[in-house]
Short mmCIF file of C-alpha atoms in Angstrom, two decimals:
data_model
loop_
_atom_site.label_atom_id
_atom_site.label_comp_id
_atom_site.label_asym_id
_atom_site.label_seq_id
_atom_site.Cartn_x
_atom_site.Cartn_y
_atom_site.Cartn_z
CA MET A 186 -2.52 -1.76 9.43
CA LYS A 187 -4.83 -4.34 10.97
CA LYS A 188 -4.15 -4.66 14.69
CA ILE A 189 -0.74 -6.25 15.25
CA MET A 190 -1.73 -8.43 18.17
CA MET A 191 -1.75 -7.28 21.77
CA LEU A 192 2.02 -7.66 21.93
CA LEU A 193 2.78 -4.56 19.88
CA PRO A 194 3.05 -2.12 22.81
CA PHE A 195 5.60 -4.40 24.40
CA VAL A 196 7.49 -4.69 21.13
CA LEU A 197 7.62 -0.91 20.78
CA LEU A 198 8.95 -0.61 24.31
CA GLY A 199 11.28 -3.57 24.25
CA CYS A 200 12.86 -3.75 20.82
CA LYS A 201 16.39 -5.05 20.71
CA PRO A 202 19.16 -3.06 19.08
CA ASN A 203 19.45 -3.02 15.31
CA ALA A 204 21.55 -6.15 15.33
CA SER A 205 18.34 -8.19 15.79
CA LEU A 206 16.93 -6.66 12.62
CA VAL A 207 19.82 -7.22 10.23
CA SER A 208 18.56 -7.80 6.70
CA LYS A 209 19.17 -10.92 4.72
CA PRO A 210 21.51 -10.62 1.76
CA ILE A 211 19.89 -9.21 -1.38
CA ALA A 212 20.88 -10.28 -4.85
CA THR A 213 23.25 -7.92 -6.65
CA THR A 214 21.36 -5.45 -8.75
CA VAL A 215 21.83 -4.93 -12.46
CA ASN A 216 23.87 -2.05 -13.83
CA LYS A 217 21.09 -0.56 -15.92
CA PRO A 218 17.90 0.00 -13.92
CA THR A 219 14.74 1.24 -15.55
CA GLU A 220 14.99 5.02 -16.10
CA ILE A 221 12.03 7.21 -15.22
CA GLY A 222 11.86 10.87 -16.32
CA TYR A 223 8.68 11.61 -14.33
CA LYS A 224 9.19 13.53 -11.07
CA VAL A 225 6.96 13.10 -8.04
CA LYS A 226 6.21 16.48 -6.42
CA GLU A 227 6.43 16.94 -2.66
CA LYS A 228 3.66 19.55 -2.62
CA GLU A 229 1.21 17.14 -4.26
CA VAL A 230 2.20 14.33 -1.90
CA ALA A 231 1.68 16.65 1.05
CA ALA A 232 -1.67 17.92 -0.19
CA THR A 233 -3.25 14.44 -0.47
CA LEU A 234 -1.79 13.18 2.83
CA LYS A 235 -2.86 16.35 4.68
CA TYR A 236 -6.49 16.03 3.62
CA LEU A 237 -6.77 12.29 4.24
CA SER A 238 -5.32 12.67 7.74
CA SER A 239 -7.22 15.85 8.62
CA ASP A 240 -9.54 16.18 11.61
CA GLU A 241 -12.40 16.74 9.16
CA LEU A 242 -12.36 13.02 8.30
CA GLN A 243 -12.64 11.99 11.97
CA GLY A 244 -10.31 9.02 11.62
CA ARG A 245 -11.98 7.48 8.55
CA GLU A 246 -13.59 4.58 10.33
CA THR A 247 -15.38 2.21 7.95
CA GLY A 248 -19.05 3.07 7.55
CA THR A 249 -18.79 6.64 8.90
CA LYS A 250 -19.21 10.08 7.34
CA GLY A 251 -15.43 10.53 7.60
CA MET A 252 -14.90 7.45 5.48
CA GLU A 253 -17.43 8.81 3.01
CA LYS A 254 -15.53 12.08 2.68
CA ALA A 255 -12.28 10.20 2.08
CA ALA A 256 -13.98 8.07 -0.57
CA ASP A 257 -15.35 11.20 -2.29
CA TYR A 258 -11.87 12.71 -2.35
CA LEU A 259 -10.24 9.58 -3.81
CA GLU A 260 -12.96 9.15 -6.39
CA GLN A 261 -12.46 12.75 -7.51
CA PHE A 262 -8.70 12.18 -7.57
CA PHE A 263 -9.20 9.39 -10.09
CA LYS A 264 -11.55 11.49 -12.20
CA THR A 265 -9.21 14.49 -12.21
CA ASN A 266 -6.26 12.35 -13.23
CA ASN A 267 -8.08 10.43 -15.94
CA VAL A 268 -7.93 7.06 -14.18
CA LYS A 269 -10.99 5.09 -15.37
CA PRO A 270 -13.32 3.14 -13.10
CA TYR A 271 -12.77 -0.61 -13.42
CA PHE A 272 -16.40 -1.43 -12.67
CA SER A 273 -19.44 0.62 -13.69
CA SER A 274 -18.40 3.17 -11.08
CA TYR A 275 -15.38 3.73 -8.88
CA ARG A 276 -17.30 2.44 -5.84
CA ASP A 277 -17.10 -1.29 -5.09
CA THR A 278 -19.66 -1.80 -2.34
CA LEU A 279 -18.71 -4.38 0.26
CA SER A 280 -20.84 -7.47 0.58
CA ASN A 281 -19.38 -8.48 3.95
CA PHE A 282 -20.04 -5.33 6.02
CA LYS A 283 -23.34 -4.56 7.78
CA GLY A 284 -23.22 -0.90 7.00
CA THR A 285 -22.40 0.88 3.74
CA ALA A 286 -18.77 0.96 2.70
CA TYR A 287 -16.85 0.63 -0.51
CA ASN A 288 -13.47 0.20 -2.02
CA ILE A 289 -12.47 2.82 -4.57
CA VAL A 290 -11.26 1.06 -7.70
CA GLY A 291 -9.70 2.50 -10.85
CA TYR A 292 -7.41 1.24 -13.59
CA VAL A 293 -5.11 2.22 -16.40
CA GLU A 294 -5.37 -0.15 -19.35
CA GLY A 295 -2.19 -1.72 -20.68
CA THR A 296 -0.81 -0.78 -24.09
CA ASP A 297 0.08 -4.30 -25.26
CA PRO A 298 -2.78 -6.21 -26.85
CA VAL A 299 -1.74 -9.45 -25.12
CA LEU A 300 -0.09 -8.35 -21.87
CA LYS A 301 -3.00 -5.94 -21.03
CA LYS A 302 -5.08 -8.95 -20.09
CA GLU A 303 -2.80 -9.39 -17.07
CA PHE A 304 -2.99 -6.98 -14.14
CA LEU A 305 -0.60 -5.54 -11.58
CA LEU A 306 -2.59 -4.54 -8.51
CA ILE A 307 -1.31 -1.50 -6.59
CA SER A 308 -3.18 -0.89 -3.37
CA GLY A 309 -3.43 0.66 0.07
CA HIS A 310 -6.24 1.01 2.63
CA TYR A 311 -7.87 4.35 3.20
CA ASP A 312 -9.87 3.48 6.32
CA HIS A 313 -8.62 3.87 9.90
CA ILE A 314 -9.95 3.35 13.42
CA GLY A 315 -11.96 6.55 13.94
CA LEU A 316 -12.47 8.16 17.36
CA SER A 317 -11.05 7.10 20.72
CA LYS A 318 -13.24 6.90 23.79
CA GLU A 319 -10.37 8.18 25.91
CA GLY A 320 -8.44 11.01 24.36
CA VAL A 321 -4.90 12.29 24.90
CA ASN A 322 -4.68 15.93 25.94
CA GLY A 323 -8.16 16.51 24.59
CA ASP A 324 -7.50 14.83 21.25
CA PHE A 325 -9.87 11.96 20.38
CA ILE A 326 -9.23 11.65 16.64
CA ASN A 327 -7.08 8.82 15.31
CA ASN A 328 -6.03 10.59 12.14
CA GLY A 329 -4.10 7.64 10.69
CA ALA A 330 -1.56 9.68 8.76
CA ASN A 331 0.97 6.85 8.67
CA ASP A 332 -1.64 4.11 8.88
CA ASP A 333 -2.50 4.24 6.08
CA ALA A 334 -3.05 7.69 4.58
CA SER A 335 0.63 7.50 3.67
CA GLY A 336 0.21 4.31 1.64
CA THR A 337 -3.01 5.64 0.09
CA THR A 338 -1.17 8.76 -1.00
CA ALA A 339 1.58 6.67 -2.61
CA VAL A 340 -0.99 4.65 -4.56
CA ALA A 341 -2.66 7.85 -5.71
CA GLU A 342 0.64 9.24 -6.96
CA MET A 343 1.39 6.03 -8.82
CA ALA A 344 -2.02 6.11 -10.48
CA LYS A 345 -1.35 9.72 -11.54
CA TYR A 346 2.02 8.68 -12.97
CA PHE A 347 0.66 5.81 -15.07
CA SER A 348 -2.25 7.94 -16.29
CA VAL A 349 0.25 10.48 -17.60
CA SER A 350 3.08 8.21 -18.82
CA LYS A 351 0.95 5.45 -20.39
CA SER A 352 4.08 3.35 -19.84
CA ASN A 353 2.41 0.08 -18.83
CA LYS A 354 2.02 -2.85 -21.20
CA ARG A 355 0.10 -4.78 -18.56
CA SER A 356 -2.98 -3.16 -17.09
CA VAL A 357 -2.80 -1.69 -13.62
CA LEU A 358 -5.61 -1.88 -11.09
CA PHE A 359 -5.46 0.77 -8.36
CA VAL A 360 -7.45 0.01 -5.23
CA PHE A 361 -8.09 2.04 -2.12
CA PHE A 362 -9.36 -0.59 0.28
CA VAL A 363 -11.89 0.02 3.05
CA GLY A 364 -12.50 -2.19 6.08
CA GLU A 365 -8.86 -3.21 6.54
CA GLU A 366 -8.99 -2.30 10.22
CA LYS A 367 -12.20 -4.34 10.59
CA GLY A 368 -10.48 -7.56 9.45
CA LEU A 369 -9.35 -7.02 5.83
CA LEU A 370 -13.00 -6.79 4.77
CA GLY A 371 -12.50 -4.74 1.62
CA SER A 372 -9.73 -6.89 0.21
CA LYS A 373 -11.48 -10.13 1.07
CA HIS A 374 -14.62 -8.92 -0.72
CA LEU A 375 -12.75 -7.74 -3.85
CA ALA A 376 -10.46 -10.75 -4.08
CA LYS A 377 -13.45 -13.12 -4.10
CA LYS A 378 -15.31 -10.93 -6.59
CA LEU A 379 -12.42 -10.70 -9.04
CA LYS A 380 -11.67 -14.42 -8.79
CA GLN A 381 -15.24 -15.18 -9.83
CA GLN A 382 -14.70 -12.95 -12.88
CA ASN A 383 -11.52 -14.84 -13.88
CA PHE A 384 -9.36 -11.80 -13.21
CA ASP A 385 -5.76 -12.41 -14.38
CA LEU A 386 -3.63 -11.19 -11.49
CA TYR A 387 0.13 -11.05 -12.12
CA ALA A 388 1.14 -9.62 -8.74
CA GLN A 389 0.00 -7.28 -5.96
CA PHE A 390 2.06 -4.43 -4.55
CA ASN A 391 0.32 -3.20 -1.41
CA ILE A 392 1.67 -0.09 0.30
CA GLU A 393 1.32 0.10 4.10
CA MET A 394 2.70 2.77 6.45
CA ILE A 395 5.50 4.55 4.59
CA GLY A 396 5.28 7.92 6.38
CA VAL A 397 8.66 7.84 8.19
CA PRO A 398 12.07 6.47 7.15
CA MET A 399 14.06 3.63 8.67
CA LYS A 400 17.69 3.86 9.70
CA ARG A 401 18.81 0.84 7.67
CA ASP A 402 20.77 0.12 4.54
CA TYR A 403 17.56 -0.38 2.54
CA LEU A 404 14.59 1.95 1.95
CA ALA A 405 11.71 -0.37 2.82
CA TYR A 406 10.93 -3.99 3.64
CA LEU A 407 8.59 -6.49 2.00
CA THR A 408 6.29 -8.70 4.05
CA GLY A 409 6.39 -12.39 3.12
CA PHE A 410 9.88 -11.70 1.80
CA GLU A 411 10.79 -15.34 1.21
CA LYS A 412 7.58 -16.35 -0.50
CA SER A 413 8.49 -14.98 -3.94
CA ASN A 414 11.31 -13.29 -5.81
CA MET A 415 9.60 -9.86 -5.78
CA ALA A 416 12.17 -8.23 -3.53
CA GLU A 417 15.01 -9.43 -5.71
CA LYS A 418 13.31 -8.18 -8.85
CA ILE A 419 12.42 -4.80 -7.31
CA ASN A 420 16.07 -4.22 -6.46
CA GLU A 421 17.03 -5.27 -9.98
CA TYR A 422 14.54 -2.89 -11.49
CA THR A 423 15.57 0.08 -9.34
CA GLY A 424 19.27 -0.66 -9.45
CA LYS A 425 19.44 -0.13 -5.69
CA LYS A 426 18.93 -2.01 -2.46
CA SER A 427 15.45 -0.61 -2.26
CA VAL A 428 13.82 -3.39 -0.26
CA GLY A 429 15.12 -5.78 2.35
CA PHE A 430 14.09 -8.34 4.94
CA LEU A 431 12.88 -7.25 8.38
CA PRO A 432 12.93 -10.06 10.90
CA LYS A 433 10.21 -8.40 12.99
CA ALA A 434 7.88 -8.51 9.99
CA ALA A 435 8.28 -12.28 9.91
CA GLU A 436 8.12 -12.62 13.69
CA TYR A 437 4.79 -10.74 13.87
CA LYS A 438 3.48 -12.34 10.65
CA LEU A 439 2.74 -9.03 8.97
CA PHE A 440 2.27 -10.82 5.68
CA TYR A 441 -1.08 -12.07 7.01
CA ARG A 442 -2.17 -8.75 8.54
CA SER A 443 -2.68 -6.50 5.59
CA ASP A 444 -4.65 -6.52 2.37
CA ASN A 445 -2.02 -8.40 0.37
CA TYR A 446 -2.95 -11.60 2.18
CA SER A 447 -6.57 -11.62 0.95
CA PHE A 448 -5.31 -11.76 -2.63
CA TYR A 449 -2.54 -14.23 -1.94
CA ASP A 450 -5.04 -16.49 -0.26
CA VAL A 451 -7.37 -16.46 -3.30
CA PHE A 452 -5.00 -16.13 -6.24
CA LYS A 453 -1.81 -17.79 -4.93
CA VAL A 454 0.46 -15.38 -6.82
CA PRO A 455 3.05 -12.92 -5.44
CA CYS A 456 1.12 -10.52 -3.22
CA HIS A 457 3.15 -8.45 -0.75
CA SER A 458 2.99 -5.32 1.34
CA VAL A 459 5.85 -2.83 1.37
CA SER A 460 6.41 -0.67 4.46
CA THR A 461 8.92 1.55 6.23
CA PHE A 462 7.38 1.18 9.74
CA ASP A 463 9.94 -1.02 11.53
CA PHE A 464 8.74 -1.01 15.19
CA GLU A 465 11.54 1.45 16.13
CA ASN A 466 10.90 4.58 14.06
CA PHE A 467 7.31 5.48 15.00
CA ASP A 468 5.72 5.51 18.46
CA TYR A 469 2.13 6.34 17.45
CA TYR A 470 0.66 3.15 15.99
CA HIS A 471 -3.15 3.32 16.42
CA HIS A 472 -2.70 6.51 18.43
CA VAL A 473 -4.19 9.96 18.19
CA SER A 474 -0.70 11.39 17.53
CA ASP A 475 -0.44 9.60 14.19
CA GLU A 476 -0.90 12.96 12.45
CA PHE A 477 0.25 14.78 9.34
CA LYS A 478 2.87 16.78 11.28
CA ALA A 479 4.64 13.57 12.25
CA MET A 480 5.12 12.49 8.63
CA ASP A 481 8.30 12.96 6.59
CA ILE A 482 7.07 14.23 3.23
CA GLU A 483 10.54 14.22 1.71
CA HIS A 484 10.96 10.56 2.60
CA MET A 485 7.52 9.66 1.21
CA THR A 486 8.29 11.44 -2.05
CA GLN A 487 11.61 9.65 -2.31
CA PHE A 488 9.92 6.33 -1.63
CA ILE A 489 7.34 6.83 -4.39
CA GLN A 490 9.99 8.04 -6.85
CA GLU A 491 12.25 5.09 -6.11
CA MET A 492 9.44 2.60 -6.56
CA LEU A 493 8.39 3.96 -9.99
CA PRO A 494 11.04 1.98 -11.91
CA ALA A 495 9.96 -1.15 -10.08
CA VAL A 496 6.22 -0.92 -10.73
CA THR A 497 6.88 0.22 -14.32
CA THR A 498 9.05 -2.77 -15.09
CA MET A 499 6.56 -5.09 -13.41
CA THR A 500 4.02 -3.95 -15.99
CA ASN A 501 6.42 -4.30 -18.94
CA SER A 502 8.42 -7.49 -18.57
CA PRO A 503 7.69 -9.74 -21.58
CA THR A 504 7.38 -12.75 -19.29
CA GLN A 505 6.17 -13.17 -15.71
CA GLU A 506 9.50 -12.50 -14.07
CA ILE A 507 8.00 -12.24 -10.60
CA HIS A 508 6.94 -15.64 -9.34
CA MET A 509 6.43 -17.67 -6.20
CA ASN A 510 9.52 -19.37 -4.75
#
């Protein structure tokens, strides 16, 4: 996640009890959520996350060899799972970065001749902040397991699911953004590029820091909660209280601090980030201890599984049920 102001250390040290983070009421869910037979496998979630957060990638800073290795891995993941490149190749080279860096972009075409012209964008950023000048106990690598190898892994699993199930009437664009930590560079570049091509964006579901669970009565929270009805519709589609409102997300304006904002700013449609980092459950934001061993693979697998009915129904609703408030 792009740097959350200089106040974050104080927030982590001085958070109030849970009473200050009580969620707003969520609309009652329907009785018959979308049923999904596909099962996400913990071993496969762990394998992707472990590589992306490994020391070999040296913190995946944009423009470095570590970033290049991560891009190679994600490109091969798309190829292996029959996710097609959206452009002439999977690599979307940034026009707003002095070095060489690229988003990795794939898609699964929709099955409906009309609805396939609309796109659901599912995304996460694969870059992180690289090496620290001052290490901790001899460790200088900011592995970025939670931020955002966890979200990248979830996007990869969803791409695999749609490539197997072919259950999407709308098309789905899967994007692994680069340059998020440099100021949302990858998403700013791609949003502008797609707008110029008259890209028909229905909504964006950006996944950011889902490596550890929250102790709340909902699984995750949505940034910019009040801006659209996406949270309400997700809970309807899953049949659970899957997403809620986190006051700290509003207080620290997280809606504007991740790659969803670049697309909202350009397309003015529902674009949100979903996260389970709540300022109380993880002490290693932008820290060398943000490592694979600190991640809860069971939770991540549950999160991906629970979101599958939501993203599937987003692609299949006959009308644009998700809209701005």
